[in-house]
Short mmCIF file of N, CA, C and O in Angstrom, two decimals:
data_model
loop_
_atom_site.label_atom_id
_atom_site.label_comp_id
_atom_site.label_asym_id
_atom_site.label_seq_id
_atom_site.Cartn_x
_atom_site.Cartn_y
_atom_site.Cartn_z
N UNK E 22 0.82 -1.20 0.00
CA UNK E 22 0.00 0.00 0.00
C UNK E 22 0.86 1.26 0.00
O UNK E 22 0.47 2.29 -0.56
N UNK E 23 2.02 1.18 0.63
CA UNK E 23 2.84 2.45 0.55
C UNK E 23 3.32 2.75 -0.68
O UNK E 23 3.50 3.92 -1.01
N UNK E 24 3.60 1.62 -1.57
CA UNK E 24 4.35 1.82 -2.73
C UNK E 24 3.07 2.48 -3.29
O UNK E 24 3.29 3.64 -3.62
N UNK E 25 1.75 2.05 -3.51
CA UNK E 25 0.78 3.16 -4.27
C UNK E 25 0.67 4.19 -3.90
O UNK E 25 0.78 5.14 -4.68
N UNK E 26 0.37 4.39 -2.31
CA UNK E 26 1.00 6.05 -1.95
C UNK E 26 2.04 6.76 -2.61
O UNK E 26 1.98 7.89 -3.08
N UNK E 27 2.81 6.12 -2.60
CA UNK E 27 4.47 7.17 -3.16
C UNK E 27 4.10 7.26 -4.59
O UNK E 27 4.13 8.40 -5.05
N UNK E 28 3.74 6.31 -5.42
CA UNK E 28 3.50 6.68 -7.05
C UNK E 28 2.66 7.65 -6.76
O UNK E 28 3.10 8.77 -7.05
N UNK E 29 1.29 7.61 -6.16
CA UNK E 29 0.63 8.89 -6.63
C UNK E 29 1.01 10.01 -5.89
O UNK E 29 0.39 11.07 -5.98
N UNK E 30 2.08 9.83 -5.10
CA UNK E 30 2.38 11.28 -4.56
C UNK E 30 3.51 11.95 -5.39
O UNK E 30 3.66 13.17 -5.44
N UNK E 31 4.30 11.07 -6.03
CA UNK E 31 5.32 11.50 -6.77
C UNK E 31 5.41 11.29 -8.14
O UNK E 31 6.43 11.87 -8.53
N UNK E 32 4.80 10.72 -9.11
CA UNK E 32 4.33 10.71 -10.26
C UNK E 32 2.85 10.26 -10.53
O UNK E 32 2.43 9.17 -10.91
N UNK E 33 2.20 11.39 -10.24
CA UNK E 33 0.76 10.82 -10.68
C UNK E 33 -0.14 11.08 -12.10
O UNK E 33 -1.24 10.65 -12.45
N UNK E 34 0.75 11.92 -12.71
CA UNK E 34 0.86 11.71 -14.31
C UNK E 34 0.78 10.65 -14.81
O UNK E 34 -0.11 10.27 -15.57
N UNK E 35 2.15 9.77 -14.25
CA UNK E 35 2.55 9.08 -14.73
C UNK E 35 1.37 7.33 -14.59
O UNK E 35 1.17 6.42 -15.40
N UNK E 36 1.11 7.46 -13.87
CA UNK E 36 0.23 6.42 -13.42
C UNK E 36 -1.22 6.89 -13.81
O UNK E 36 -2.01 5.95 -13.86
N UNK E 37 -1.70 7.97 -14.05
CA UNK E 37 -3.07 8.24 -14.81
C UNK E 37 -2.85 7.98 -16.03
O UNK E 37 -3.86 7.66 -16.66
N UNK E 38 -1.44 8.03 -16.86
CA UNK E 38 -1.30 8.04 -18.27
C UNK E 38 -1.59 6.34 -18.10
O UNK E 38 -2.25 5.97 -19.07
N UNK E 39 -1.41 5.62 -17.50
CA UNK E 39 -0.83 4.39 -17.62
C UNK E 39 -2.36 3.53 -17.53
O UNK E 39 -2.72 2.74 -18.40
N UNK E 40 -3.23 3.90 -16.16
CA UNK E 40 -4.48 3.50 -16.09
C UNK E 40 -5.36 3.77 -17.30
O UNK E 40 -5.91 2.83 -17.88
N UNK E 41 -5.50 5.11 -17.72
CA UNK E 41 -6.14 5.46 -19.03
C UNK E 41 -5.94 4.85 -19.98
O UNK E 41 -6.83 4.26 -20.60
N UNK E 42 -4.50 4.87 -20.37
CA UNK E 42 -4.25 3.55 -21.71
C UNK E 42 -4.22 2.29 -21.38
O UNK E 42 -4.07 1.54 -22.34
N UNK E 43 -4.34 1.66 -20.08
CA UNK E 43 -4.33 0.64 -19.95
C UNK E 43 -6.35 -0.43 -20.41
O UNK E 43 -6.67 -1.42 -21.06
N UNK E 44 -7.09 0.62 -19.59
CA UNK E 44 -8.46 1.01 -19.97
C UNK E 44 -8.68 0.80 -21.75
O UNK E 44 -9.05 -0.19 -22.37
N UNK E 45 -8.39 1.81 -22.12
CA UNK E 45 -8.34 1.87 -23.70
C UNK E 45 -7.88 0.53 -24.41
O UNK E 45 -8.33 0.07 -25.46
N UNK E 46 -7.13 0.12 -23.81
CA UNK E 46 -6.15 -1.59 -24.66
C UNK E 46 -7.08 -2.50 -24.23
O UNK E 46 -7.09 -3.53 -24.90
N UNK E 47 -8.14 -2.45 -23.00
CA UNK E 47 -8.97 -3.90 -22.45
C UNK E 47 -10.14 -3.92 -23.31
O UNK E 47 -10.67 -4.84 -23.93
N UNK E 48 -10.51 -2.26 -23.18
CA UNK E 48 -11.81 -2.04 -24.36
C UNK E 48 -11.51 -2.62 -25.66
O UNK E 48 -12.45 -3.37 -25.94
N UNK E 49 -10.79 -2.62 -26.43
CA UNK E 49 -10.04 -2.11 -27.47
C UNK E 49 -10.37 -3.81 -27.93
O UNK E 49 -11.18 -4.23 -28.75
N UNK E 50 -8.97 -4.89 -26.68
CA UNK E 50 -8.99 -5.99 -26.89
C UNK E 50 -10.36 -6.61 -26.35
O UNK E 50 -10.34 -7.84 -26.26
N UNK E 51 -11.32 -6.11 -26.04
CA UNK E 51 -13.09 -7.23 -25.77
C UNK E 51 -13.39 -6.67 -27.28
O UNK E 51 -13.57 -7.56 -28.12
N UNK E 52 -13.47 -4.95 -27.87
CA UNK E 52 -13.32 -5.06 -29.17
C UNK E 52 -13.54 -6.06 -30.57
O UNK E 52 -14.43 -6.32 -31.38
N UNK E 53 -11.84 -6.49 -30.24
CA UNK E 53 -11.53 -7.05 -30.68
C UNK E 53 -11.81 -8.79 -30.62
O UNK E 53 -11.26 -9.46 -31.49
N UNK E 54 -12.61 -9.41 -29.66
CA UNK E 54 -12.86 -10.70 -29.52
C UNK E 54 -14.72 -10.73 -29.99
O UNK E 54 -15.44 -11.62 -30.44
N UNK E 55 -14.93 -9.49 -29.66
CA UNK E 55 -16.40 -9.00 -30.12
C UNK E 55 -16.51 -9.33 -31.62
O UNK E 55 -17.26 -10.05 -32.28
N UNK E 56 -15.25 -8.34 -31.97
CA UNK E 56 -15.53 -8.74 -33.41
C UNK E 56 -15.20 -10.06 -34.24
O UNK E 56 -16.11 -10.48 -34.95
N UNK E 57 -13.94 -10.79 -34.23
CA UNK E 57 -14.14 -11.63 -34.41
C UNK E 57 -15.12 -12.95 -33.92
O UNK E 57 -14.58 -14.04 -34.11
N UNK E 58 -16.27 -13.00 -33.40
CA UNK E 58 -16.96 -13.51 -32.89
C UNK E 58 -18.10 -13.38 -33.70
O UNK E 58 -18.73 -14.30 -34.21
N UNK E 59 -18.28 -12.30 -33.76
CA UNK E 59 -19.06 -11.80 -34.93
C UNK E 59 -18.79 -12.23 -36.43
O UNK E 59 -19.62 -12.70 -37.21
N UNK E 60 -17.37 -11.95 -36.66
CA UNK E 60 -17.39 -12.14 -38.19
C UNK E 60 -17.09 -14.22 -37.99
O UNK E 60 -16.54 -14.77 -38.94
N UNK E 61 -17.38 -14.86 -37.09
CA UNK E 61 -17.42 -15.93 -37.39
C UNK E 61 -18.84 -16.98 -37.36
O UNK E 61 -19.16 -18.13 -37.65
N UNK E 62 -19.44 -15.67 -36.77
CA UNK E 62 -20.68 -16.47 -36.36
C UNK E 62 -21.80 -16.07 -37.89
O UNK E 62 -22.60 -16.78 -38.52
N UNK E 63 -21.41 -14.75 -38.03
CA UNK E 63 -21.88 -14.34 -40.21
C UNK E 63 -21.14 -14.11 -40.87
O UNK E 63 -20.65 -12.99 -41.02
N UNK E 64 -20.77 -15.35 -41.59
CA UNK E 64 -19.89 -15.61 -42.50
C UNK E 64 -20.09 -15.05 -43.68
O UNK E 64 -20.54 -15.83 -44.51
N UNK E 65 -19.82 -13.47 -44.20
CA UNK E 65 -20.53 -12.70 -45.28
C UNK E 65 -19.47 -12.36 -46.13
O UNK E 65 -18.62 -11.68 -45.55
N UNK E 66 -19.14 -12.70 -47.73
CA UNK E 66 -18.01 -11.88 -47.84
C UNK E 66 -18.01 -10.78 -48.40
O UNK E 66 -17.01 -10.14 -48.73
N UNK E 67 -19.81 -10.29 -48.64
CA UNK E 67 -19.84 -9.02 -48.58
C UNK E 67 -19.10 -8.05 -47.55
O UNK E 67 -18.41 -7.10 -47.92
N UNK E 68 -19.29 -8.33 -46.42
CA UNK E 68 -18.70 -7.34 -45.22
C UNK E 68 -17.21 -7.51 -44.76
O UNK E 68 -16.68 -7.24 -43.68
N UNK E 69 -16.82 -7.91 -45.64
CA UNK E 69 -15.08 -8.93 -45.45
C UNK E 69 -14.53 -7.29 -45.10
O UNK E 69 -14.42 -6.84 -43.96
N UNK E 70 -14.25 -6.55 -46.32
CA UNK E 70 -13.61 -5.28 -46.08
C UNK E 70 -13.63 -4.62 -45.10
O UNK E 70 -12.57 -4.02 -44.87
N UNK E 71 -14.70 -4.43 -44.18
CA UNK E 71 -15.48 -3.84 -43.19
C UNK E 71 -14.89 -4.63 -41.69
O UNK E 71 -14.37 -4.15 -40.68
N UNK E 72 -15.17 -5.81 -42.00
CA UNK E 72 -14.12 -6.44 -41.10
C UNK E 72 -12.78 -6.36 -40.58
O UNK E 72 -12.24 -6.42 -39.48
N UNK E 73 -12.40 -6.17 -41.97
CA UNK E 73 -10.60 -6.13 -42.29
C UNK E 73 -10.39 -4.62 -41.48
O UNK E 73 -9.45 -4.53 -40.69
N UNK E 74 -11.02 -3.82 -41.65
CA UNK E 74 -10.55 -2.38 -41.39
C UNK E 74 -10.92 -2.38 -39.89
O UNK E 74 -10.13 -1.72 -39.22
N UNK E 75 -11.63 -2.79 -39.41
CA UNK E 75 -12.57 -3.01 -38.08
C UNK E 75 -11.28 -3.55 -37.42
O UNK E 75 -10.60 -2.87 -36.64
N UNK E 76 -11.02 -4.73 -37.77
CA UNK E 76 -10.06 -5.10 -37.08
C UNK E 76 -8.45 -4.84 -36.97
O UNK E 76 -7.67 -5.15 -36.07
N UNK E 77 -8.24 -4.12 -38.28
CA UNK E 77 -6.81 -3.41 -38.27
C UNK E 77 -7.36 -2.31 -37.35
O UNK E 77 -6.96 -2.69 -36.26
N UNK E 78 -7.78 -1.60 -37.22
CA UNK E 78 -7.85 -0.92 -36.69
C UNK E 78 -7.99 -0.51 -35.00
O UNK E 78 -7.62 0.45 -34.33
N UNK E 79 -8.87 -2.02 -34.65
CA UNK E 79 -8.76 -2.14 -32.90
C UNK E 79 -7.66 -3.12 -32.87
O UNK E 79 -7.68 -3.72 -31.80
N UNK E 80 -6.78 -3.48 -33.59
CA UNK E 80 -5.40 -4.14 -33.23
C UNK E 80 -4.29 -3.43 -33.10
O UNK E 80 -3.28 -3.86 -32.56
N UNK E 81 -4.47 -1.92 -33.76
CA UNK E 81 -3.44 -0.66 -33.72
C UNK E 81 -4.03 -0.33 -32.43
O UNK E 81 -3.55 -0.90 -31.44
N UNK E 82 -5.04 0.54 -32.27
CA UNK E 82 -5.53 0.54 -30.83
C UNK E 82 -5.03 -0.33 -29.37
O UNK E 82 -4.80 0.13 -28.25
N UNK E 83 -4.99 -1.13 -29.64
CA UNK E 83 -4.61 -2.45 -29.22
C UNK E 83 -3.07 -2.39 -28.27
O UNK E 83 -2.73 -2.39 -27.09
N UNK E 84 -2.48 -2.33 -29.54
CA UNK E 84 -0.84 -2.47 -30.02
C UNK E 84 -0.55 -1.06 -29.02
O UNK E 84 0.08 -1.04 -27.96
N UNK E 85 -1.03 -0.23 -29.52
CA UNK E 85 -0.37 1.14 -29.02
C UNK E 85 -0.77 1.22 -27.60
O UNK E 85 0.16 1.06 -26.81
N UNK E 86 -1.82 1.39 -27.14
CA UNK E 86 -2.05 1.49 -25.91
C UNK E 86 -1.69 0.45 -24.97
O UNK E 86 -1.97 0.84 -23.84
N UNK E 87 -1.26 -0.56 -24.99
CA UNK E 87 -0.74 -1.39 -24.31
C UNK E 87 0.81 -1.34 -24.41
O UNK E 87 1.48 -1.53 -23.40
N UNK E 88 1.29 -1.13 -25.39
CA UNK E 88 2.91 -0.73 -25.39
C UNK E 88 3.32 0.88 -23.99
O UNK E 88 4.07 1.00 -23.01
N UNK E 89 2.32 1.76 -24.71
CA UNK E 89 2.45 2.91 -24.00
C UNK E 89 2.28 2.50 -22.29
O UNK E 89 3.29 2.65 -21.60
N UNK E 90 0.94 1.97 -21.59
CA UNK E 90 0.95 1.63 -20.49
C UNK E 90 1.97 0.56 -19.79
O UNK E 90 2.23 0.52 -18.59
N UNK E 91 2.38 -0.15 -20.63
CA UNK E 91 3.61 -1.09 -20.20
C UNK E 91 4.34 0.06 -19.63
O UNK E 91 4.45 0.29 -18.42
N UNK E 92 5.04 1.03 -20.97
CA UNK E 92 6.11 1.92 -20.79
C UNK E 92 5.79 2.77 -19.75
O UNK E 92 6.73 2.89 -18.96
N UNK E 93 4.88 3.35 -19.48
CA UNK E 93 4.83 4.28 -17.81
C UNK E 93 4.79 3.24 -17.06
O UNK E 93 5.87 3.33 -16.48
N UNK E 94 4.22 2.17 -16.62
CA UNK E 94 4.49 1.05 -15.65
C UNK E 94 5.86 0.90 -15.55
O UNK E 94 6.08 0.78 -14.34
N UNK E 95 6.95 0.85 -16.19
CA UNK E 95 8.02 0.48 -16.06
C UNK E 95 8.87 1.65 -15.36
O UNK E 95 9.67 1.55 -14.43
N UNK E 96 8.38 3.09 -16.25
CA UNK E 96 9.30 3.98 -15.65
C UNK E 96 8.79 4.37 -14.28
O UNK E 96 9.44 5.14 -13.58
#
């Protein structure tokens, strides 16, 4: 418990940056299990494209915000 005291008394930037993107990467990755769940359960290859972008896109989401919250966790 002291060690969470001292982070937020002495970098609490640093640990809001970290909770916030950490938040953003869990959304991001249910997202991401949402959607493939979806594109397996309607198998359309009309909506293939729509998919493709759907999911590049919450995998960058993904990618980034979880790299970033690692990186303030560490420092």
């Amino acid at each position: 418990m002291t060690l969470i005291t001292f982070l937020l008394r002495f970098s609490w930037r640093m640990v809001a940056i970290a909770g916030i993107t950490g938040f953003v990467s869990g959304i991001s990755s249910a997202g991401l299990l949402a959607l493939i769940s979806h594109a397996v359960s309607h198998l359309s290859t009309a909506s293939a494209p729509w998919f493709l972008a759907d999911f590049l896109g919450l995998a960058l989401v993904a990618l980034i915000t979880s790299v970033i919250s690692q990186v303030m966790l560490v420092r």
